Short mmCIF file of C-alpha atoms in Angstrom, two decimals:
data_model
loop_
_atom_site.label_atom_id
_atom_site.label_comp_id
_atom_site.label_asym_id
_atom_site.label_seq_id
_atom_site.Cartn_x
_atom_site.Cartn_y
_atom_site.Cartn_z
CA UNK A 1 78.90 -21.42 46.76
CA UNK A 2 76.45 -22.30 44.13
CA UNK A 3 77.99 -23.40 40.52
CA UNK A 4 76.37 -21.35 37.14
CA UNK A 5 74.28 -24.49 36.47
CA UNK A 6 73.04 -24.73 39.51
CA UNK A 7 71.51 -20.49 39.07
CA UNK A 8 70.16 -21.77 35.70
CA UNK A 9 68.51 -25.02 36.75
CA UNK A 10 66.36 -22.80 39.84
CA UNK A 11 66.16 -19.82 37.43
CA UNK A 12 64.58 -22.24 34.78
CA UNK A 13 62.48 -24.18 37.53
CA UNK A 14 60.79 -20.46 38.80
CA UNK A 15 59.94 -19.89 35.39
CA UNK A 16 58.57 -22.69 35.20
CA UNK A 17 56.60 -22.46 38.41
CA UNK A 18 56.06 -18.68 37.13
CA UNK A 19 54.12 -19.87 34.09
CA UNK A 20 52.06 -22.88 35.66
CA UNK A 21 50.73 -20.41 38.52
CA UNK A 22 50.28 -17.77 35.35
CA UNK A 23 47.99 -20.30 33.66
CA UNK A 24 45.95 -21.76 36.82
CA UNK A 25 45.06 -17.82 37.13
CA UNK A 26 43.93 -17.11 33.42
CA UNK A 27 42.12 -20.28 33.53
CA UNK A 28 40.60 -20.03 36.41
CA UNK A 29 39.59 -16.08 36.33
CA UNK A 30 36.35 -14.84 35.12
CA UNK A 31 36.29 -13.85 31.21
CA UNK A 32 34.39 -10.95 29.65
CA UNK A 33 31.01 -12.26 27.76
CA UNK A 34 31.74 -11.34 24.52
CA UNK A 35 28.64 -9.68 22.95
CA UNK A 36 27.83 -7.70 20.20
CA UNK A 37 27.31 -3.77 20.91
CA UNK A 38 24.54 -1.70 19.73
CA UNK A 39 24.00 2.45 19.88
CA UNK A 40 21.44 4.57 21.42
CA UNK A 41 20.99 7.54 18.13
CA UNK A 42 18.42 9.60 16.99
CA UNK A 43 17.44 9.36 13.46
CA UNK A 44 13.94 9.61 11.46
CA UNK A 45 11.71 6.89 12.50
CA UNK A 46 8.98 5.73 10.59
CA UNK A 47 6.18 3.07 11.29
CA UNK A 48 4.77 1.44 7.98
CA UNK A 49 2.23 -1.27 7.23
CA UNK A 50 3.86 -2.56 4.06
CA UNK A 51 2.03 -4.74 0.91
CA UNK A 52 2.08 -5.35 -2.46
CA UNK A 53 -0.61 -4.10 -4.86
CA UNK A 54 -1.95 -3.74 -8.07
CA UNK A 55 -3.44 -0.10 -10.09
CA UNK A 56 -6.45 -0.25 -11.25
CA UNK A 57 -8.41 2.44 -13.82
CA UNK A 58 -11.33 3.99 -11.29
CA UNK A 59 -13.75 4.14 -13.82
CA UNK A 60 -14.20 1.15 -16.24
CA UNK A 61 -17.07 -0.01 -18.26
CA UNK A 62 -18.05 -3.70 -19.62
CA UNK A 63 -20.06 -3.22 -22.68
CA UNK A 64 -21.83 -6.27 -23.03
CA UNK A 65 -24.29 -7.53 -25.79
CA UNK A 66 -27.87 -5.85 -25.72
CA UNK A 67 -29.66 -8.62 -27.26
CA UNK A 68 -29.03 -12.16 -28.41
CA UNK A 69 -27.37 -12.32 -32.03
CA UNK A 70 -24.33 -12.92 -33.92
CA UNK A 71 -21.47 -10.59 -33.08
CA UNK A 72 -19.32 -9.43 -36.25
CA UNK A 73 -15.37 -9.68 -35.65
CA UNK A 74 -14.16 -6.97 -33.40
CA UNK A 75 -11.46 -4.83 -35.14
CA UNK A 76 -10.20 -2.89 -31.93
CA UNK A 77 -7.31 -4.03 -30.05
CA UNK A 78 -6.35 -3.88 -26.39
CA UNK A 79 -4.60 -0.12 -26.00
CA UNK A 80 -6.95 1.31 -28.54
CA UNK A 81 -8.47 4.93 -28.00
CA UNK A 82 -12.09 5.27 -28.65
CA UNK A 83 -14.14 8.26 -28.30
CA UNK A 84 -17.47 8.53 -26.77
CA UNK A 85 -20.51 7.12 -29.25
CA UNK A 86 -17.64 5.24 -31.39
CA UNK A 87 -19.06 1.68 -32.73
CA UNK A 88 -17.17 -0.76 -30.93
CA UNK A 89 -19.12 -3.73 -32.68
CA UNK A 90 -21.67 -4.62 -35.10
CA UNK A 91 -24.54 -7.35 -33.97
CA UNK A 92 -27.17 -8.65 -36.72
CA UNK A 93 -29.77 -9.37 -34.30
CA UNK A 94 -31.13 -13.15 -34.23
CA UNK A 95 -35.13 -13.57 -35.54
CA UNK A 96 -35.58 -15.64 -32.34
CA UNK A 97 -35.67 -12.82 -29.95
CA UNK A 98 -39.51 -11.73 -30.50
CA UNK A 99 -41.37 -11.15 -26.99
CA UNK A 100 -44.63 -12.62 -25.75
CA UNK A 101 -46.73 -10.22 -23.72
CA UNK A 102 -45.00 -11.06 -20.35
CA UNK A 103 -41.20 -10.69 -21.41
CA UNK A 104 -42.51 -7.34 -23.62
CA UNK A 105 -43.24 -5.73 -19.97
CA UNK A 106 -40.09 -6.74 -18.97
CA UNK A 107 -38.55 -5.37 -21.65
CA UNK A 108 -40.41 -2.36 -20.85
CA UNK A 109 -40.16 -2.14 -17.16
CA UNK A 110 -35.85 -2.11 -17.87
CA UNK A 111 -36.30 1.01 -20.35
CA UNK A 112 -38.56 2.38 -17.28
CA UNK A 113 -35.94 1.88 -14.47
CA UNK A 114 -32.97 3.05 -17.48
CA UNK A 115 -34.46 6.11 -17.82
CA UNK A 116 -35.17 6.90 -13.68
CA UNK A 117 -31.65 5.99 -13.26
CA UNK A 118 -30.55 8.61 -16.15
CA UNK A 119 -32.27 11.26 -14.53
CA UNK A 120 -31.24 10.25 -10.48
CA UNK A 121 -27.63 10.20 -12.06
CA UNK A 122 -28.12 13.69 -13.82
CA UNK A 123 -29.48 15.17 -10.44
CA UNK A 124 -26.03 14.05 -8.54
CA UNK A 125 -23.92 15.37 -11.16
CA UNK A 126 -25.39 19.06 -10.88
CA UNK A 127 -25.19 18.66 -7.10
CA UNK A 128 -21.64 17.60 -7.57
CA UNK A 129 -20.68 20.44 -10.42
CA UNK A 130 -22.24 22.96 -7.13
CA UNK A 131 -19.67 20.92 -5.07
CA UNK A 132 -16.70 21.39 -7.43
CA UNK A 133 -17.53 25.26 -7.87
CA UNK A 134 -18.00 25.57 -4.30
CA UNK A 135 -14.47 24.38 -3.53
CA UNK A 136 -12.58 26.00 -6.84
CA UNK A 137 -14.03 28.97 -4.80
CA UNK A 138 -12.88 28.50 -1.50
CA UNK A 139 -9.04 27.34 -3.25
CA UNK A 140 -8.91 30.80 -5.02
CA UNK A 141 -10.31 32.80 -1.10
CA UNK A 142 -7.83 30.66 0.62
CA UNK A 143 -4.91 31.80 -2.03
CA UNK A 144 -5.54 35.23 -1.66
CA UNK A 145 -5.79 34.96 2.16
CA UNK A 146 -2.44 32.84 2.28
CA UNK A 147 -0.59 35.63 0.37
CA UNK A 148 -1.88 38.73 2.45
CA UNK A 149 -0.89 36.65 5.32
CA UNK A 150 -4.04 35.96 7.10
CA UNK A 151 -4.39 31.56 6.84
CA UNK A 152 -1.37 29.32 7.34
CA UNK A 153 -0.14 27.07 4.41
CA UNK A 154 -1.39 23.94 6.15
CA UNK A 155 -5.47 25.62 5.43
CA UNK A 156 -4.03 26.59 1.60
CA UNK A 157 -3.52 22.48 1.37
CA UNK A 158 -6.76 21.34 2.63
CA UNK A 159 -8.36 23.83 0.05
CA UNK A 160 -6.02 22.33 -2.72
CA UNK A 161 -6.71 18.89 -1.62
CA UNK A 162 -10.94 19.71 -1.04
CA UNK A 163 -11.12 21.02 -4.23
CA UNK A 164 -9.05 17.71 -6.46
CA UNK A 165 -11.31 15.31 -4.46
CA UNK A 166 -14.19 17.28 -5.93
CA UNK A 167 -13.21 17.43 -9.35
CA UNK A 168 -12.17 13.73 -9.63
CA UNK A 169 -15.93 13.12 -7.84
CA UNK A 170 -17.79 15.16 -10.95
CA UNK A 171 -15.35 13.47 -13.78
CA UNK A 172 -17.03 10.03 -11.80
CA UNK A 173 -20.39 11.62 -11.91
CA UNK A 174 -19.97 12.74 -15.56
CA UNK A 175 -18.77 9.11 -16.17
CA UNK A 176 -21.93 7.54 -14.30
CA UNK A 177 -24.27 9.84 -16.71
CA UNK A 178 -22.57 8.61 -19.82
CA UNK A 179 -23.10 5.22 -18.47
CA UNK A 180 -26.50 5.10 -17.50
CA UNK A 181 -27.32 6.85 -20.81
CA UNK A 182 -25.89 4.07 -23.00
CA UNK A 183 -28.06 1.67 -20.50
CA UNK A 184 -31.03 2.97 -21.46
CA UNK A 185 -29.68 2.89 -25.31
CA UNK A 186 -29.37 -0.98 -24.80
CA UNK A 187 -32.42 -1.27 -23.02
CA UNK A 188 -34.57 0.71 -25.82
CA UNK A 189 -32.34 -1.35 -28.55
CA UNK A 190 -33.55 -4.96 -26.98
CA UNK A 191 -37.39 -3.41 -27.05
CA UNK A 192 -37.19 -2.25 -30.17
CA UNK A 193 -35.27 -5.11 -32.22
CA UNK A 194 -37.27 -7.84 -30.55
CA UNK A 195 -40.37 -6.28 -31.62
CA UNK A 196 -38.87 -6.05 -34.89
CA UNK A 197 -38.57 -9.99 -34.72
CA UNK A 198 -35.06 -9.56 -35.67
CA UNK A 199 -35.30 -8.34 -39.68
CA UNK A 200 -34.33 -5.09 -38.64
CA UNK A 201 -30.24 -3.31 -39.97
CA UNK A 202 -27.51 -4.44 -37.31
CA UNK A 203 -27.19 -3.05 -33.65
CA UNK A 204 -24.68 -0.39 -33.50
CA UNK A 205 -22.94 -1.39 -29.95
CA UNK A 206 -21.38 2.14 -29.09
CA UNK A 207 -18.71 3.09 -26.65
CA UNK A 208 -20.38 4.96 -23.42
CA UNK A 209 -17.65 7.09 -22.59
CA UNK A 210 -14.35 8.13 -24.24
CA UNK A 211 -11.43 5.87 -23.00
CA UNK A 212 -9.22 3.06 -23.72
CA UNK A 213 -9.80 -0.54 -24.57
CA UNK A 214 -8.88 -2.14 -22.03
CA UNK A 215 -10.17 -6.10 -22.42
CA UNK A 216 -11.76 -8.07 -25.55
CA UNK A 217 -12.86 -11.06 -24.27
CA UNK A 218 -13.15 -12.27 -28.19
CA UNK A 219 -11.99 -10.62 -31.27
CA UNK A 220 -13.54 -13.60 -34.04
CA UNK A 221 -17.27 -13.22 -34.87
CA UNK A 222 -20.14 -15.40 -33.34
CA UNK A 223 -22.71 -16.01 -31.59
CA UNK A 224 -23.57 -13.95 -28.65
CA UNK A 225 -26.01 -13.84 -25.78
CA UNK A 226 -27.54 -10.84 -24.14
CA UNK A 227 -25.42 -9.76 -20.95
CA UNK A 228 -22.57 -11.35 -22.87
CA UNK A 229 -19.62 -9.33 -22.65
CA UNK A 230 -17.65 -7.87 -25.89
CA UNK A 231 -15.25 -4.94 -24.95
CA UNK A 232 -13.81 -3.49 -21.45
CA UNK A 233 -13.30 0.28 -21.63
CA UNK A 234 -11.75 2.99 -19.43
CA UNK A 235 -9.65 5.76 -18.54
CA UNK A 236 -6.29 5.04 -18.02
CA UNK A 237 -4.86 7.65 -17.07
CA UNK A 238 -7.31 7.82 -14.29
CA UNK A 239 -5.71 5.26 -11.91
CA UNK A 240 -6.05 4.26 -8.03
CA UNK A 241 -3.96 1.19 -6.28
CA UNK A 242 -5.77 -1.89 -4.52
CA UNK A 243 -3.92 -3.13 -1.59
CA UNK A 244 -5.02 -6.32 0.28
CA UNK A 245 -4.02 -6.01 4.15
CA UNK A 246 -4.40 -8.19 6.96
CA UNK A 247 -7.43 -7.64 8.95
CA UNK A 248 -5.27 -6.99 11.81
CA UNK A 249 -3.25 -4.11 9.99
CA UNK A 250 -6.39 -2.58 8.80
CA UNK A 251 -7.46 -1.69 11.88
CA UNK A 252 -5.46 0.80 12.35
CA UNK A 253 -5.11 2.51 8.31
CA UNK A 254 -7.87 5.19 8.30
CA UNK A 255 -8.87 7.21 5.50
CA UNK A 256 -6.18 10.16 4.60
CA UNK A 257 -3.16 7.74 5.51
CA UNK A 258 -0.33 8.62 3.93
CA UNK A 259 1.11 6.01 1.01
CA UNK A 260 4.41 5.70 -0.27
CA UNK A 261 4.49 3.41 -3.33
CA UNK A 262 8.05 1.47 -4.28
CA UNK A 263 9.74 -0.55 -6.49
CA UNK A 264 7.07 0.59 -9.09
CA UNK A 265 9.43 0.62 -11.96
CA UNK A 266 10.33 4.47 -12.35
CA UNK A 267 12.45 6.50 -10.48
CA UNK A 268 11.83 7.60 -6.54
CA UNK A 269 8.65 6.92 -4.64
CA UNK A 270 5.18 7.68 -5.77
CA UNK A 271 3.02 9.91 -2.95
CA UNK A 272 -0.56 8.27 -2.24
CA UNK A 273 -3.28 8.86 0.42
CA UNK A 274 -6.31 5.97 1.35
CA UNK A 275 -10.02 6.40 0.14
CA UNK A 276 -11.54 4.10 1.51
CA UNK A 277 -10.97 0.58 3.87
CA UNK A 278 -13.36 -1.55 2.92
CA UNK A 279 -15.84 -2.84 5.96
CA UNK A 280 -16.18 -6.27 4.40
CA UNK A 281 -13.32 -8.73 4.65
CA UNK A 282 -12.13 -12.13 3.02
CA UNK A 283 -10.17 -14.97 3.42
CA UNK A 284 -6.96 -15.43 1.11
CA UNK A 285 -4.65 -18.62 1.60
CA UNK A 286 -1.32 -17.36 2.04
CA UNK A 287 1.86 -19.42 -0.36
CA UNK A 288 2.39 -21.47 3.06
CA UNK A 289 -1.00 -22.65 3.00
CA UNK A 290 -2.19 -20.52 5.67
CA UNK A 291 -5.77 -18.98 6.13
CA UNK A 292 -5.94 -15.48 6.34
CA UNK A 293 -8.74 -12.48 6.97
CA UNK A 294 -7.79 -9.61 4.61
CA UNK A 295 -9.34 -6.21 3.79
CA UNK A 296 -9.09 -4.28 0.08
CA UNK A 297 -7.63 -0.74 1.21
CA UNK A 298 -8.12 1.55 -1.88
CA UNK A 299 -5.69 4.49 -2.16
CA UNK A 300 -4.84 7.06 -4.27
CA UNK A 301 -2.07 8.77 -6.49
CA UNK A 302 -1.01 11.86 -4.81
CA UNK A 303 2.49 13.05 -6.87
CA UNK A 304 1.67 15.00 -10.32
CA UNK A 305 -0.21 12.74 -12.63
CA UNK A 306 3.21 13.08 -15.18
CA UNK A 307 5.36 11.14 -12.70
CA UNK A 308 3.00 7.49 -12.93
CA UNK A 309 1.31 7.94 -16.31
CA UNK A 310 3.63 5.07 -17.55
CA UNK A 311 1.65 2.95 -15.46
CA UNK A 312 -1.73 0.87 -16.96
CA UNK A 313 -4.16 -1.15 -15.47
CA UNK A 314 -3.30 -4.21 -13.16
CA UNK A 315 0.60 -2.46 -12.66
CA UNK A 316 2.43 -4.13 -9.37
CA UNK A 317 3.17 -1.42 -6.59
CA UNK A 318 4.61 -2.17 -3.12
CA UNK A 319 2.51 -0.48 -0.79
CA UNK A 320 3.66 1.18 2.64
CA UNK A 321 1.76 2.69 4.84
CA UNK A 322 2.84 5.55 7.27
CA UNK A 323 1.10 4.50 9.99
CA UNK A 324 3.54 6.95 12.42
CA UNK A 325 6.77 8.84 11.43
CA UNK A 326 9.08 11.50 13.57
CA UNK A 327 12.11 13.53 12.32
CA UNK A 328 14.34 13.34 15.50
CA UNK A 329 13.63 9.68 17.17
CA UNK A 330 15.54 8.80 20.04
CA UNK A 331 15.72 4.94 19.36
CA UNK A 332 17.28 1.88 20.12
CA UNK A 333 17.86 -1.72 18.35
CA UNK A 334 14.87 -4.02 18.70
CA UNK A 335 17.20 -6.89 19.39
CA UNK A 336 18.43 -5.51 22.35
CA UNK A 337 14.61 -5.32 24.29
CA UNK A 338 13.82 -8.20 26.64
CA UNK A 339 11.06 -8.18 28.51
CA UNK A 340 11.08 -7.36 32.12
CA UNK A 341 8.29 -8.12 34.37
CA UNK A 342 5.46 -6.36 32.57
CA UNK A 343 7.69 -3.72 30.64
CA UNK A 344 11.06 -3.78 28.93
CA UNK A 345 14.64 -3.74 29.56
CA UNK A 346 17.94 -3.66 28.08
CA UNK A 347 22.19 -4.31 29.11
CA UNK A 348 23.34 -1.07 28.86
CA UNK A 349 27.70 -1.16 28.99
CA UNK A 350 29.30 0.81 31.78
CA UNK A 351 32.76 0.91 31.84
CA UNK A 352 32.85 -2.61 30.57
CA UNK A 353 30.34 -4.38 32.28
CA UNK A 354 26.70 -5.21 31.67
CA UNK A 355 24.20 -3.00 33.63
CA UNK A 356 20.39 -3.91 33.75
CA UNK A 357 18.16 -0.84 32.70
CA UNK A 358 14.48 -0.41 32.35
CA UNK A 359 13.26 1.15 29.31
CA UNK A 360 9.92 3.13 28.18
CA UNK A 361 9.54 2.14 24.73
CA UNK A 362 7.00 3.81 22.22
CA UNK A 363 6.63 3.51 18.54
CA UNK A 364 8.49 0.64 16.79
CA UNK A 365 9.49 -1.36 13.91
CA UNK A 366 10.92 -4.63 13.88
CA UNK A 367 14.58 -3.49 13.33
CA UNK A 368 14.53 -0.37 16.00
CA UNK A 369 12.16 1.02 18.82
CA UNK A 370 11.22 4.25 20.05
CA UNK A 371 12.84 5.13 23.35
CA UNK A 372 10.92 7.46 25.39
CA UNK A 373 12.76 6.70 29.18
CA UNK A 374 15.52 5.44 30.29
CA UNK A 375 18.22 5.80 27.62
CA UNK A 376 20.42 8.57 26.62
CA UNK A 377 21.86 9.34 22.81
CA UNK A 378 25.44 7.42 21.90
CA UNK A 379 24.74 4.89 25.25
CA UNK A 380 26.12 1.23 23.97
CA UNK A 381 23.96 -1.57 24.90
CA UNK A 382 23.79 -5.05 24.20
CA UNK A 383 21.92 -6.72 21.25
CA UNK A 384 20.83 -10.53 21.29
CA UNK A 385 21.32 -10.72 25.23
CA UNK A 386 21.17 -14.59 26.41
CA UNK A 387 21.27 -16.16 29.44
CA UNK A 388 25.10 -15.69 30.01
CA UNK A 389 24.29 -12.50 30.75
CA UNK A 390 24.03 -10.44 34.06
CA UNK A 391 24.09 -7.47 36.01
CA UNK A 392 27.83 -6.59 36.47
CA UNK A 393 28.95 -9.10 34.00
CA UNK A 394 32.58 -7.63 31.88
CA UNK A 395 31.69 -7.61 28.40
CA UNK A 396 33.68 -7.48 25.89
CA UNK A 397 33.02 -6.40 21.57
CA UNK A 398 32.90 -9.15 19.19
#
């Protein structure tokens, strides 16, 4: 009959035994990949092209010097409000600026082409007030129509919309008139002072339009030369954004895109829709000394005019443009795409283990894509996927 010690020594020695064969099978049996999981929602989905800009007044002015002379000291400062026909600076004339015959013409020939442009400019801005009354009318029809119940909202809008884009055209047209008038006030005032040979009182350089000041190039008195500019003048509170995109985004930002404008210093997001995409491009060196084609895409303010009138001229905006955006977006993390074969494809988790799927992808960003096949709402799949990875792998949650 076996002693006690001999139970415990072959009691201890199959635990022993019991442990070793325990570890050869751990070791040697296949472990779960441990990846990191991802969900299959649906959520709003938006597709931006996103920049940083700068505002800009629309309508600005650079009132330079009429004729050569000695400027007296400018007493306006930057932020100044100056009504239309206000003298922005005194010039004494210099007694070198008599004509001979040939520069006389000249002289002539600009008064001329001031006045044609005058009149052109006066044409356009009774074809634009016809405009403006045109669409005032069709805002008030489409009012009446919306409340009897006979247009949709959506037609209401476009009136709304029709008729601001015509009144901020005739305040432009209105602003070109004032303009081209004090053009042809400069032009007359060379003609008139040269043939004076310069003895005459001091030129009266008047503000064009009513605005702010927004740039003195120099305050002290001096010498000037004709063309020279003296004062920068505009209206501030008429403002539009400049955005420079790449060429590549451009492409595909139209006219009537939707803008959201960020981190502008106020409260919320600022509503904005593109004017224009320029057709001309340029090359910009990036800060990693990078060549780049880029395109100016001009937008405007869309939210009430009380909401950005803290903003001035040359403001920083961050740009986005809704280039796509859905309410109820079945999507999926980017990360988890790979590309299969000419399409894409994700590892979706069944029951614990890693199952290839093909995917239909549509819109995207570069944090989440649009699913449009193969995928179903709270499905887990796998995001970063390597080359550990394959169909009917266990996987296990980091």
């Amino acid at each position: 009959m076996k002693t006690r010690v001999q139970w415990r020594r072959q009691i201890v020695f199959m635990l022993i035994v019991a442990a070793v064969a325990w570890g050869l099978y751990s070791g040697f049996r296949p472990q779960p990949v441990v990846v990191e999981f991802g969900e299959v929602v649906r959520a709003p989905l938006r597709v931006t092209v996103e920049q940083e800009g700068r505002t800009r007044v629309v309508d600005r002015y650079v009132v330079t010097a009429p004729v050569d002379g000695y400027a007296r000291r400018i007493d306006l400062d930057v932020g100044d409000t100056v009504a239309a026909r206000d003298t922005l600076v005194a010039l004494e004339a210099s007694r070198s600026a008599v004509l001979d015959a040939r520069r006389r013409a000249e002289a002539e020939a600009r008064v001329a082409a001031a006045q044609a442009n005058l009149a052109a400019v006066e044409q356009r801005v009774k074809a634009t007030e016809a405009g403006a009354a045109l669409a005032t009318k069709e805002l008030e029809r489409m009012k009446l129509l919306r409340a009897s119940g006979h247009v949709a909202a959506e037609a209401e809008d476009r009136a709304a919309a029709e008729d601001e884009r015509a009144g901020a055209e005739l305040r432009s047209a209105r602003f070109t008139v004032a303009t081209a008038r004090h053009e042809l006030e400069a032009a007359r005032t060379a003609l008139g002072f040269a043939a004076a040979g310069g003895t005459g009182a001091p030129v009266e350089v008047r503000a064009p339009v009513a605005g702010q000041v927004l740039k003195i190039p120099r305050k002290s008195e001096g010498a000037v030369e004709a063309g020279q500019p003296l004062v920068e003048i505009g209206d501030a509170r008429a403002l539009e954004v400049e955005v420079d995109v790449l060429s590549a985004d451009a492409v595909r930002i139209r006219p009537g895109t939707r803008v959201l404008f960020e981190r502008w210093g106020g409260d919320g997001a600022l509503e904005g829709k593109v004017r224009v995409v320029e057709p001309a491009g340029f090359t910009k060196v990036s800060a990693l000394g990078v060549e780049e084609q880029r395109v100016w895409v001009i937008a405007d303010f869309a939210s009430a005019p009380e909401t950005w009138q803290h903003l001035g001229d040359g403001y920083r905006v961050e740009a986005s443009f809704v280039l796509w955006e859905g309410e109820d977006v079945l999507q999926v993390p980017a990360s988890a795409l790979f590309r299969d074969g000419d399409g894409w494809a994700v590892f979706a988790v069944e029951e614990g283990r890693a199952v290839r799927r093909r995917v239909e992808t549509g819109q995207g960003t570069g944090l989440v894509a649009q699913v449009l096949d193969g995928l179903k709402e709270g499905e887990r799949v796998i995001v970063h996927p390597d080359d550990r990875l394959r169909d009917g792998v266990k996987v296990s949650g980091r």
